[in-house]
Short mmCIF file of C-alpha atoms and ligand atoms in Angstrom, two decimals:
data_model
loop_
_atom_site.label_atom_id
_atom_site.label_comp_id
_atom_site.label_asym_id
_atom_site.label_seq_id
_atom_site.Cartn_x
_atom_site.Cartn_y
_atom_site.Cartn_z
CA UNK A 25 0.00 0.00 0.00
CA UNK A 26 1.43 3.48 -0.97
CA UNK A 27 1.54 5.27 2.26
CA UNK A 28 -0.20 9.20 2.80
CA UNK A 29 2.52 11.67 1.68
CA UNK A 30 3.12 15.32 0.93
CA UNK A 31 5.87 16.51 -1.35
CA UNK A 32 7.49 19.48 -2.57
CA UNK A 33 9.81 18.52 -5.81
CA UNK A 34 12.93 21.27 -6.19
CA UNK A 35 13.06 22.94 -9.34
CA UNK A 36 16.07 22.64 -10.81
CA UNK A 37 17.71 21.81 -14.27
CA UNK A 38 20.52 18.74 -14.72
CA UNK A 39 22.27 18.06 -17.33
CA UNK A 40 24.08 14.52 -16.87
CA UNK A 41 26.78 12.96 -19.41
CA UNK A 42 30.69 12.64 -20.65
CA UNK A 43 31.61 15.77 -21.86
CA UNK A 44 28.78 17.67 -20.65
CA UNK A 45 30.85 20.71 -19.52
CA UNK A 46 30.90 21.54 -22.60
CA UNK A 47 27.40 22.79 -22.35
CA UNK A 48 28.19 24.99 -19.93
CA UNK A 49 28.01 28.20 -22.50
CA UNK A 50 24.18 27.00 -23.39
CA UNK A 51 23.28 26.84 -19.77
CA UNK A 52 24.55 30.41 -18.60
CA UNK A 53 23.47 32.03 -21.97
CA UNK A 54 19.86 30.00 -21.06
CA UNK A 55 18.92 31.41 -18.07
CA UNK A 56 19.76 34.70 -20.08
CA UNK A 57 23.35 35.34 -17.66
CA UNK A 58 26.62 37.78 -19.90
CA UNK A 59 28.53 37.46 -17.15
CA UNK A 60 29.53 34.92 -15.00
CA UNK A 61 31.69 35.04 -12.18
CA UNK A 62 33.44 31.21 -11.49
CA UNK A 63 34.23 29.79 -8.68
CA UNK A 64 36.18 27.01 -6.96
CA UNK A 65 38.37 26.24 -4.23
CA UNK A 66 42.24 27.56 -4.26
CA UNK A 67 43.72 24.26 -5.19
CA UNK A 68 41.32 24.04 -8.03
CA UNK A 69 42.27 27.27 -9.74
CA UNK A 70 43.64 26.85 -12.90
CA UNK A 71 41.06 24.29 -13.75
CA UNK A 72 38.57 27.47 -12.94
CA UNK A 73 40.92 29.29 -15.04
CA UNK A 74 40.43 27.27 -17.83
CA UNK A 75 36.80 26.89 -17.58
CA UNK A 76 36.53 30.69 -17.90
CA UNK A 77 38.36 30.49 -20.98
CA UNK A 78 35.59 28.31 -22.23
CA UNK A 79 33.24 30.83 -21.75
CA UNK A 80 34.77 33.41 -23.13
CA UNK A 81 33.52 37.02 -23.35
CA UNK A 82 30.45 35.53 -20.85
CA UNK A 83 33.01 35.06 -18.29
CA UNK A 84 34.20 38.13 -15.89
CA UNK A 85 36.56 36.71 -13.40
CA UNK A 86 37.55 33.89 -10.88
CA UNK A 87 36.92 34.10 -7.09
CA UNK A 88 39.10 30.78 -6.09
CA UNK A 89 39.05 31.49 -2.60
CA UNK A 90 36.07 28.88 -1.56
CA UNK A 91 36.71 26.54 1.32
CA UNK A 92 35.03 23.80 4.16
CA UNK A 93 32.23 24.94 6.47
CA UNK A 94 31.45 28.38 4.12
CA UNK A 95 33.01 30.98 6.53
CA UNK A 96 30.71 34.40 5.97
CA UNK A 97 34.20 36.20 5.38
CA UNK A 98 35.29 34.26 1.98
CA UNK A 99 31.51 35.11 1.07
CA UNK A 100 31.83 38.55 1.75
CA UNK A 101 35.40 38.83 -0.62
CA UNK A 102 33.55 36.86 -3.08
CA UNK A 103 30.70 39.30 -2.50
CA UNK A 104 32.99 42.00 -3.76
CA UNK A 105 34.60 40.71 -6.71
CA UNK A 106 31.26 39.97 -8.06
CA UNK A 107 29.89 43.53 -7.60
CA UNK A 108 33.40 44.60 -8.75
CA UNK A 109 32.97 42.86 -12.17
CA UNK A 110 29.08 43.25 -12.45
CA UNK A 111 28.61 39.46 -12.56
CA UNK A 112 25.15 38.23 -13.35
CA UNK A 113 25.62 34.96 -12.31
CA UNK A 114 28.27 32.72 -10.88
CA UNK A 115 29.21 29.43 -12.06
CA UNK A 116 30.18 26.96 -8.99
CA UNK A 117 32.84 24.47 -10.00
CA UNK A 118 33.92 22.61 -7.31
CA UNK A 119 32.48 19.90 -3.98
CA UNK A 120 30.43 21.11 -1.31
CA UNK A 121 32.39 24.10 -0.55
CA UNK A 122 32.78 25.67 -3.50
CA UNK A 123 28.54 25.17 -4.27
CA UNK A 124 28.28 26.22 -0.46
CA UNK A 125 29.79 29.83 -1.76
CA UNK A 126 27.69 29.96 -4.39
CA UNK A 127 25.30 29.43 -2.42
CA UNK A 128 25.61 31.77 -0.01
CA UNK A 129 26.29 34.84 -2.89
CA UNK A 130 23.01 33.84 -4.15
CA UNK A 131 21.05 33.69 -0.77
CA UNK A 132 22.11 37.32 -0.25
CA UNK A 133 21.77 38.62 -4.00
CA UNK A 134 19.44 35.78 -5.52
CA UNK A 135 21.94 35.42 -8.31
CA UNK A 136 21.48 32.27 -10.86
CA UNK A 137 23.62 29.22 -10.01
CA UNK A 138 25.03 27.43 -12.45
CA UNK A 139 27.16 24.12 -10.58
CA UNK A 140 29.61 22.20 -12.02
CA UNK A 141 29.66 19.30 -9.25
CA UNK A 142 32.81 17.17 -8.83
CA UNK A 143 32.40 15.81 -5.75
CA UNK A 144 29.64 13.58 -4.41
CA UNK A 145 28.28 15.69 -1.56
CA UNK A 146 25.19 16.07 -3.29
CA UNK A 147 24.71 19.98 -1.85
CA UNK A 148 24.01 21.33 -5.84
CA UNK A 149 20.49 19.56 -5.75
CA UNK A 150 19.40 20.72 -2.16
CA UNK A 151 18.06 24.38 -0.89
CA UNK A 152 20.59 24.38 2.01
CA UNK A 153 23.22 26.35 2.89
CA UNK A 154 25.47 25.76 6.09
CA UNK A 155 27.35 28.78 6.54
CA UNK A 156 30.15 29.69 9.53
CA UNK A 157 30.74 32.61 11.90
CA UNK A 158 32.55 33.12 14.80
CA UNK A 159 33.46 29.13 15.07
CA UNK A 160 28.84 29.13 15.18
CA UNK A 161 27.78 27.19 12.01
CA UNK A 162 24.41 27.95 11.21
CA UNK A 163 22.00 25.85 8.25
CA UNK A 164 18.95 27.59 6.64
CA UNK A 165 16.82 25.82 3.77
CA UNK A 166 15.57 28.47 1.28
CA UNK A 167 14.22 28.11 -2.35
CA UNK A 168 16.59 30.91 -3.43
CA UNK A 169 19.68 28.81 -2.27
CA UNK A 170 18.46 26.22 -4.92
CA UNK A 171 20.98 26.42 -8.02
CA UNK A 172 19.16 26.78 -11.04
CA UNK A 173 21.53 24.25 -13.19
CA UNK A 174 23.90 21.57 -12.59
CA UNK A 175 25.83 19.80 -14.67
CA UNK A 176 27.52 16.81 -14.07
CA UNK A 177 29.94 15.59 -16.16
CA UNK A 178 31.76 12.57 -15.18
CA UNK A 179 35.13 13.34 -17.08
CA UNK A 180 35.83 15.77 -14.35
CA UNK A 181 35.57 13.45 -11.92
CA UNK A 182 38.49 11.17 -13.08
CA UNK A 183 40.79 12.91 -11.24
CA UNK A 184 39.01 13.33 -7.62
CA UNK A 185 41.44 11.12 -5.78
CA UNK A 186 40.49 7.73 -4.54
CA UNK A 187 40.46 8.40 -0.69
CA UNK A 188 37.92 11.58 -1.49
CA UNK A 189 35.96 9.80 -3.92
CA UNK A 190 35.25 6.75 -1.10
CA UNK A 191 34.70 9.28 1.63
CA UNK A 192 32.35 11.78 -0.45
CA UNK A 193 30.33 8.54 -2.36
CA UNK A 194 29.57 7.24 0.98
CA UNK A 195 28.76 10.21 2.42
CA UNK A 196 26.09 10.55 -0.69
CA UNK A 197 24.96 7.10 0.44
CA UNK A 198 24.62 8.29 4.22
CA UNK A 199 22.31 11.10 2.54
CA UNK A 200 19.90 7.98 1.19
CA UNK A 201 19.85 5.87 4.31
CA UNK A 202 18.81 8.71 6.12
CA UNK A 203 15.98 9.52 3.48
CA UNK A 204 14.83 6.02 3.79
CA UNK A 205 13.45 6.43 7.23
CA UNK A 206 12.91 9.86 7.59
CA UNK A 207 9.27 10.88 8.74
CA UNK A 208 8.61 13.13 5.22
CA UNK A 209 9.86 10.36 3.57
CA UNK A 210 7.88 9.65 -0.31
CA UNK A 211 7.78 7.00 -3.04
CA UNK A 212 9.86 9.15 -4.71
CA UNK A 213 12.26 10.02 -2.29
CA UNK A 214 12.61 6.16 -1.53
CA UNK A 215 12.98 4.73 -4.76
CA UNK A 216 15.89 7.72 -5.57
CA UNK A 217 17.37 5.76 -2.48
CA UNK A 218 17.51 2.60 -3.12
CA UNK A 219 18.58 3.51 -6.86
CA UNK A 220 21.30 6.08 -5.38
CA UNK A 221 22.58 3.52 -2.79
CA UNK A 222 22.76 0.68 -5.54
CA UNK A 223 24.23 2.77 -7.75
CA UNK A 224 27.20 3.82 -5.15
CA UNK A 225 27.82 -0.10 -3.92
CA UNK A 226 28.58 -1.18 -7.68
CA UNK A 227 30.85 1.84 -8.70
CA UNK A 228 33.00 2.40 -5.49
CA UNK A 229 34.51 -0.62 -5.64
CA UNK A 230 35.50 -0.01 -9.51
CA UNK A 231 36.72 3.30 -8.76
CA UNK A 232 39.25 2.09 -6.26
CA UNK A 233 40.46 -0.66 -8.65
CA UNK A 234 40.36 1.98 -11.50
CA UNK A 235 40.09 5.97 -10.68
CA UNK A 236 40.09 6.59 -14.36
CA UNK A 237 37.04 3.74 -14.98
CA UNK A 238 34.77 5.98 -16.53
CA UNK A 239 31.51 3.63 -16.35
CA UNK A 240 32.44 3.86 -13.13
CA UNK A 241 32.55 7.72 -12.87
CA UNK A 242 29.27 7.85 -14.65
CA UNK A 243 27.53 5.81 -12.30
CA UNK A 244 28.83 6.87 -8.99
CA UNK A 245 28.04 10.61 -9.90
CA UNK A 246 24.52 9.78 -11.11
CA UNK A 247 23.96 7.71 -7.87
CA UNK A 248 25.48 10.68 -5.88
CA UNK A 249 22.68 13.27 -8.17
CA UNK A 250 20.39 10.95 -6.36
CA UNK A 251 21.50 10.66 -3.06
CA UNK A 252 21.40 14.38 -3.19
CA UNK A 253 18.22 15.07 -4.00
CA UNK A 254 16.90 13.06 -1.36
CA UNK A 255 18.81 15.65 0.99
CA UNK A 256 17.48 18.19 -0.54
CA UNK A 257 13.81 16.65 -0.36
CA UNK A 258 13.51 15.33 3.35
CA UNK A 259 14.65 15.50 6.64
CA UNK A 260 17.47 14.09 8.03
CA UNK A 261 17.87 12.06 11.31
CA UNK A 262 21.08 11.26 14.14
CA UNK A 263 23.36 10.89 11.67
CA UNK A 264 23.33 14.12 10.03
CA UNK A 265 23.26 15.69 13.69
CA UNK A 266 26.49 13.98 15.06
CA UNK A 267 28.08 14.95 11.37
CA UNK A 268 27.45 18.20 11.99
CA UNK A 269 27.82 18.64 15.38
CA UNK A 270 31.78 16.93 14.76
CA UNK A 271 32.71 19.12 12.12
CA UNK A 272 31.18 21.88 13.30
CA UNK A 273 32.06 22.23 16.70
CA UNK A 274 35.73 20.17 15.86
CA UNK A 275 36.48 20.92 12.58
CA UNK A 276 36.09 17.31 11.33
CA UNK A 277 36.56 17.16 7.72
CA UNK A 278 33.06 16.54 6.54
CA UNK A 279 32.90 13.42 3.59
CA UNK A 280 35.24 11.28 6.20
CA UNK A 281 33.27 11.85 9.38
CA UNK A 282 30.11 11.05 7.39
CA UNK A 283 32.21 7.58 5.98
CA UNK A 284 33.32 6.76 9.32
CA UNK A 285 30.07 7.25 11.17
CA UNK A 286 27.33 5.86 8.78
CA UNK A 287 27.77 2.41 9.90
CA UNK A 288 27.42 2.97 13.19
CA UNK A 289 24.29 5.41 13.04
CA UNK A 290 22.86 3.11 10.98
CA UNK A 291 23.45 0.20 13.22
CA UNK A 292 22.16 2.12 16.53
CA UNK A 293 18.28 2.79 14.05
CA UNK A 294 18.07 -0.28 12.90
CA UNK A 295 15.66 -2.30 14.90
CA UNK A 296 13.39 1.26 15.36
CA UNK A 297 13.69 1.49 11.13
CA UNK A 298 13.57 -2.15 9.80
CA UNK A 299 10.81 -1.98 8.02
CA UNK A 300 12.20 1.10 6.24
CA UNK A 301 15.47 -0.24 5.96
CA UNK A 302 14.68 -3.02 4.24
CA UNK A 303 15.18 -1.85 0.85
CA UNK A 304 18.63 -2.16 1.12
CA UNK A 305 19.37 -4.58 3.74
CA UNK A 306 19.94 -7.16 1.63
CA UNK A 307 22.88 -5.42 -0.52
CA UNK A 308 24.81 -5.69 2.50
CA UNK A 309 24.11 -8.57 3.39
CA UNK A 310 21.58 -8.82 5.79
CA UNK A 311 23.21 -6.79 8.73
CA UNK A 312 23.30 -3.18 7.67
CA UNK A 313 25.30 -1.59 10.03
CA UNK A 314 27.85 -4.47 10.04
CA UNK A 315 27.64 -4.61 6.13
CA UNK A 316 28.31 -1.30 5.53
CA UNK A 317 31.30 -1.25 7.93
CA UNK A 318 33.05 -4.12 6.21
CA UNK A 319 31.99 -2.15 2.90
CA UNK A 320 33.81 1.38 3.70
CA UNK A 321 36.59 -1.39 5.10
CA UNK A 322 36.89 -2.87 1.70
CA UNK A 323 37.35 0.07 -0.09
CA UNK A 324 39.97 1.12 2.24
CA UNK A 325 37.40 4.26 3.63
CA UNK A 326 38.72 5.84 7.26
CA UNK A 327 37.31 3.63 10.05
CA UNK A 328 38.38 5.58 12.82
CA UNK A 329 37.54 8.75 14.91
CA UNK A 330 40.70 9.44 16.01
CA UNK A 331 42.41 9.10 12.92
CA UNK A 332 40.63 12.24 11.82
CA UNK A 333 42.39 14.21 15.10
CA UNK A 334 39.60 13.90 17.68
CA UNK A 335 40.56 13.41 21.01
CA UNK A 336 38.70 10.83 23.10
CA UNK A 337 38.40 13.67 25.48
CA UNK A 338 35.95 15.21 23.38
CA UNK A 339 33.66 12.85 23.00
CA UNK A 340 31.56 13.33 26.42
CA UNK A 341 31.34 16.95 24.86
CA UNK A 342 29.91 15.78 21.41
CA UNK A 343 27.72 13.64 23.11
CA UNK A 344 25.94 16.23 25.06
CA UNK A 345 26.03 18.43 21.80
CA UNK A 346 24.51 15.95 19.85
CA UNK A 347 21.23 15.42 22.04
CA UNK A 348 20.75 18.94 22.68
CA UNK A 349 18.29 20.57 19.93
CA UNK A 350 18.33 16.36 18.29
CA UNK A 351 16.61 15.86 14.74
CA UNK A 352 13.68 13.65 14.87
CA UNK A 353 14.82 10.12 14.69
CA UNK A 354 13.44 7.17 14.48
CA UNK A 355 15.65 5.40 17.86
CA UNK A 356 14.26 7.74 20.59
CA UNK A 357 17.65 9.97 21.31
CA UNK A 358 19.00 8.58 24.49
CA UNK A 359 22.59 10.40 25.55
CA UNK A 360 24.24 6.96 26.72
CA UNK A 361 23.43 4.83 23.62
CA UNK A 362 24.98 7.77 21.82
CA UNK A 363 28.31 8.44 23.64
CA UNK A 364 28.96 4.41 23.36
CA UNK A 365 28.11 4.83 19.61
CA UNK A 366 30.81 7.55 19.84
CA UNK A 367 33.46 5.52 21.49
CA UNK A 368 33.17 2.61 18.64
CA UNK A 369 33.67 5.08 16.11
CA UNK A 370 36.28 6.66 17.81
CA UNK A 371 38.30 3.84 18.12
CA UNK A 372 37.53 2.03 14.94
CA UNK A 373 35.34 -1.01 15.86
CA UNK A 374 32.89 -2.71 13.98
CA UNK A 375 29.34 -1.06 15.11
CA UNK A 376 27.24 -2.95 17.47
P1 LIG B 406 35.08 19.94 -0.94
O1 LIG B 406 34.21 20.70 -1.83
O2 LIG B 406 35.68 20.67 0.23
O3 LIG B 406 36.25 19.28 -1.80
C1 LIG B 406 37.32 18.62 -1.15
C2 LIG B 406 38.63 18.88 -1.89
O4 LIG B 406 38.59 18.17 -3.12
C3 LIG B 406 38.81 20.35 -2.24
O5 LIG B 406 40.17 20.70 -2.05
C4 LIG B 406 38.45 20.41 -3.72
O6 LIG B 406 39.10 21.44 -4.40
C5 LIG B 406 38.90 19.05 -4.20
N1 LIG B 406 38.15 18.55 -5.35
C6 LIG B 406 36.84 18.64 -5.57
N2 LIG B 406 36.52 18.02 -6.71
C7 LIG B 406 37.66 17.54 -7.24
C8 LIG B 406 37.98 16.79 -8.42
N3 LIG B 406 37.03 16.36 -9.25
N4 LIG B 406 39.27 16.49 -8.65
C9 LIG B 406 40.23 16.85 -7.77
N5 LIG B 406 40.00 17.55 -6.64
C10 LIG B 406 38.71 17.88 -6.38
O7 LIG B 406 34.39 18.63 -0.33
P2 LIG B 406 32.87 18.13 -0.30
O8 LIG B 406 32.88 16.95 0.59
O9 LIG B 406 32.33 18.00 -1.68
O10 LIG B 406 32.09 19.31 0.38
C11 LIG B 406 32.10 19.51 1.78
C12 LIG B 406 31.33 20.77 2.13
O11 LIG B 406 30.06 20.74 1.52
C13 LIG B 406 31.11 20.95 3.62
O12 LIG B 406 31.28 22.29 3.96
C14 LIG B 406 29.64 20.52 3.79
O13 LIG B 406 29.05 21.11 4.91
C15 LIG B 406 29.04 20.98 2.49
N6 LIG B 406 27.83 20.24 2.07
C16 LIG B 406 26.66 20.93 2.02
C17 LIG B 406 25.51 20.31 1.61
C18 LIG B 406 24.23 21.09 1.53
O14 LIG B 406 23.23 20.57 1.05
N7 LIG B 406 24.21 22.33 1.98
C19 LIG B 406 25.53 18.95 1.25
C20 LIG B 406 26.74 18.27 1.31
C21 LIG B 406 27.90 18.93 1.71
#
């Protein structure tokens, strides 16, 4: 039986294939843009160079100055080159953080977005923008946020190295096993779960045996496309909380934490989601939380709290973070299940 639901869909234009940067003239000159300002993070500058070259005369500059967490001062430089060249739009060509700049330029200016996504964060298909100030990270979910185009092409993914590419796909996955169980939860949203998550299990394993596997590529980005969307559709649960709660109050670097943690999270709802759950349960074999550790193990993904620089000090702290102001979840939030779920992750063990 399809269950009641209410659902609103994003707007918001993809354009999905080898080579499909290339398009990326058609898109700004479609939503009617001259001049667009791109942007990426430093160590991706020349490629942001280059890409302005591409667009010629409808390109005004490079702001390569995005980075983790959105920090309100990079926006506000960014802020200033674009008034300084009379952008009209900016193109994002980067992860998270460079789309997370874009982002926030457009949530104070409602300029067009046009992304060029290389990572699989999945933030270029949500209406959410996480920005930092003062150490305080703060998340608002406005249609405005919303990029108008993305275009994912997975040539320019080739070169995202392994260790981010295991990190980032499963922290797309962690995106659709959250979505799975969340209270808004659709048919939609669930079947672009189940589809994103299958998609992720076959190609991460290709990717590590061959980064340049472009099959591979193709399908991890389009799962990631999915797992995104989901984010961008429903609410999230515990495991988005203790993500954000460790990078923002510890400065955890954001696709590993989600890799390291999603097994456990997933383990600690699993009784209180099975019936949710089950979608997927079987693709890792029966156990979820177990199966997904000994996946991320396979494909060599961080295991390990502590390996990221947390010290087990911190962990009564996080703890008490993470249960104050909790997402709904489906596991009632209970502060001692949580700092044990903590410890396992911090030192590595196989979720209980
Ligand atoms: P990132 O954007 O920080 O990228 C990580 C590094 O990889 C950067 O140095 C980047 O330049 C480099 N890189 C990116 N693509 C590359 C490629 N194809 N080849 C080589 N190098 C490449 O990492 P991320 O995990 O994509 O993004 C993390 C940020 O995104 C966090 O700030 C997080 O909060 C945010 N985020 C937001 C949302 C949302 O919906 N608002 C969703 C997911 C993530």
């Amino acid at each position: 039986m399809i269950e009641t639901f209410a659902l609103t869909l994003n707007p918001g234009r993809v354009v999905f294939g080898r080579g499909a940067v290339s398009q990326l003239p058609a898109e700004v000159a479609r939503l009617r843009c001259k001049r667009a300002l791109v942007l990426s993070t430093p160590s991706r500058k020349a490629d942001a160079e280059r890409l302005a070259g591409q667009l010629g005369e409808a390109a005004v500059g490079v702001f390569a100055g995005a980075t983790m967490h959105t920090p309100v001062s990079v926006t506000e430089r960014a802020l200033v080159a674009y008034e300084d060249e009379r952008a009209d739009c900016v193109v994002s060509f980067g992860g998270g953080s460079t789309i997370g700049l874009g982002k926030a330029i457009a949530w104070r200016n409602d300029t067009s977005q046009i992304v060029i996504a290389t990572t699989y964060a999945g933030s270029e298909v949500t209406p959410i923008l996480g920005e930092t100030e003062e150490s305080l990270k703060t998340t608002r979910r406005d249609p405005r946020i919303l990029p108008e185009a993305v275009i994912y092409d997975p040539d320019l993914t080739l070169g995202l190295p392994v260790d981010m590419s295991v990190s980032s796909g499963l922290n797309a996955m962690a995106h659709a096993v959250e979505g799975l169980y969340a209270q808004d939860r659709n048919p939609i949203s669930t079947w672009q779960a189940v589809e994103g998550i299958r998609a992720l299990k076959q190609a991460l394993p290709c990717i590590v045996e061959n980064p340049v596997d472009g099959e591979a590529r193709s399908l991890a980005l389009y799962g990631s496309w999915l797992c995104g969307t989901v984010l961008g559709t429903v609410g999230m649960a515990l495991h988005h909380k203790l993500c954000h709660t460790l990078g923002g109050s510890f400065d955890l670097p954001h696709a590993a934490t989600h890799a390291i943690l999603l097994p456990h999270s997933v383990a600690h709802n699993a009784s209180a989601a099975a019936e949710a759950l089950k979608p997927i349960a079987n693709l890792f074999g029966g156990s979820l939380g177990g199966g997904l550790h000994d996946f991320a193990a396979s494909l060599g993904a961080p295991l390990a709290l502590r390996d990221l620089g947390l010290a087990e000090s911190d962990l009564d702290c996080a703890a008490d973070l993470a249960v104050r102001n909790p997402y709904w979840n489906p596991r009632p939030i209970d502060r001692d299940a949580i700092r044990s779920l903590l410890q396992r992750a911090w030192e590595g063990k196989p979720p209980q």
